[in-house]
Structures are given as structure tokens and as C-alpha cells.
Amino acid sequence: MSNPMRPPPAEDPSERKFQYHGVTYDVLRFNPNVNATTVSYSPCKQVSATLPILGANVCLEAKATKRAQGLVYVLANDDTGELFGIWCFAEDIVYHD
């Protein structure tokens, strides 16, 4: 049974790609439960984040925007300067003062 509030999964595999330092990575996409309590960060918090990527360990500077159910949504720039948003595991986030 699909949720009408959530968009269907991307059929284009390029939607799961992230390019960083000249290498293209396949990312894992997570979403918290739609009923989970969400805490928004306003303004965004500066963090170091390890992205959920298959077969690699990519850590970069990002901005945390919200937290829900053990996940933190971060925004980072890829090699092209495009803003990239992804849910990461909370234990893979280091907050900066």
C-alpha cells in the first residue's frame, strides 16, 4: 500500500548519485516515519556528516536542518555546487559550536 503523501521512489538511478571530489557515489535514501516527531533547526546547524553511501566513507561539512527518529537531514554541496539534501544517521553527525 503506497502513501499518497509521499512521492514514488525515483525510477532514474541518477537521483541516487552524489559526486564529490571527482568521484560519483551511490547513496542510500532513508526517510523517517511520517508520524515521527521532527525537531527543526532554525537557523541551520553547522555539522560534519558521514553520508550513507554504498561501499565508501564520505565525510563532509554540511548544514543540519532537522532531526527525526534517529535521522538528521543535512544539506551539502556537490562538486558542481548544487545543493544536495539527504537523511543521515544521527550517530554519523558531529555538531560544531
mmCIF file of N, CA and C in Angstrom, residues 23 39 55 57 62 74 76:
data_model
loop_
_atom_site.group_PDB
_atom_site.id
_atom_site.type_symbol
_atom_site.label_atom_id
_atom_site.label_comp_id
_atom_site.label_asym_id
_atom_site.label_seq_id
_atom_site.Cartn_x
_atom_site.Cartn_y
_atom_site.Cartn_z
ATOM 1 N N VAL A 23 34.497 11.898 -7.788
ATOM 2 C CA VAL A 23 34.020 10.510 -7.755
ATOM 3 C C VAL A 23 32.506 10.525 -7.586
ATOM 4 N N VAL A 39 12.216 17.646 14.913
ATOM 5 C CA VAL A 39 12.753 18.869 15.503
ATOM 6 C C VAL A 39 13.464 19.624 14.389
ATOM 7 N N GLY A 55 29.594 1.318 -0.041
ATOM 8 C CA GLY A 55 30.989 0.970 -0.285
ATOM 9 C C GLY A 55 31.996 2.083 -0.133
ATOM 10 N N ASN A 57 33.257 5.774 2.505
ATOM 11 C CA ASN A 57 33.108 6.562 3.720
ATOM 12 C C ASN A 57 33.382 8.011 3.342
ATOM 13 N N ALA A 62 28.462 20.170 6.300
ATOM 14 C CA ALA A 62 27.078 20.324 5.847
ATOM 15 C C ALA A 62 26.316 21.177 6.842
ATOM 16 N N VAL A 74 20.531 16.699 6.300
ATOM 17 C CA VAL A 74 21.630 17.639 6.069
ATOM 18 C C VAL A 74 21.620 18.132 4.630
ATOM 19 N N ALA A 76 24.290 19.710 1.756
ATOM 20 C CA ALA A 76 25.699 19.862 1.390
ATOM 21 C C ALA A 76 25.772 20.210 -0.092
#
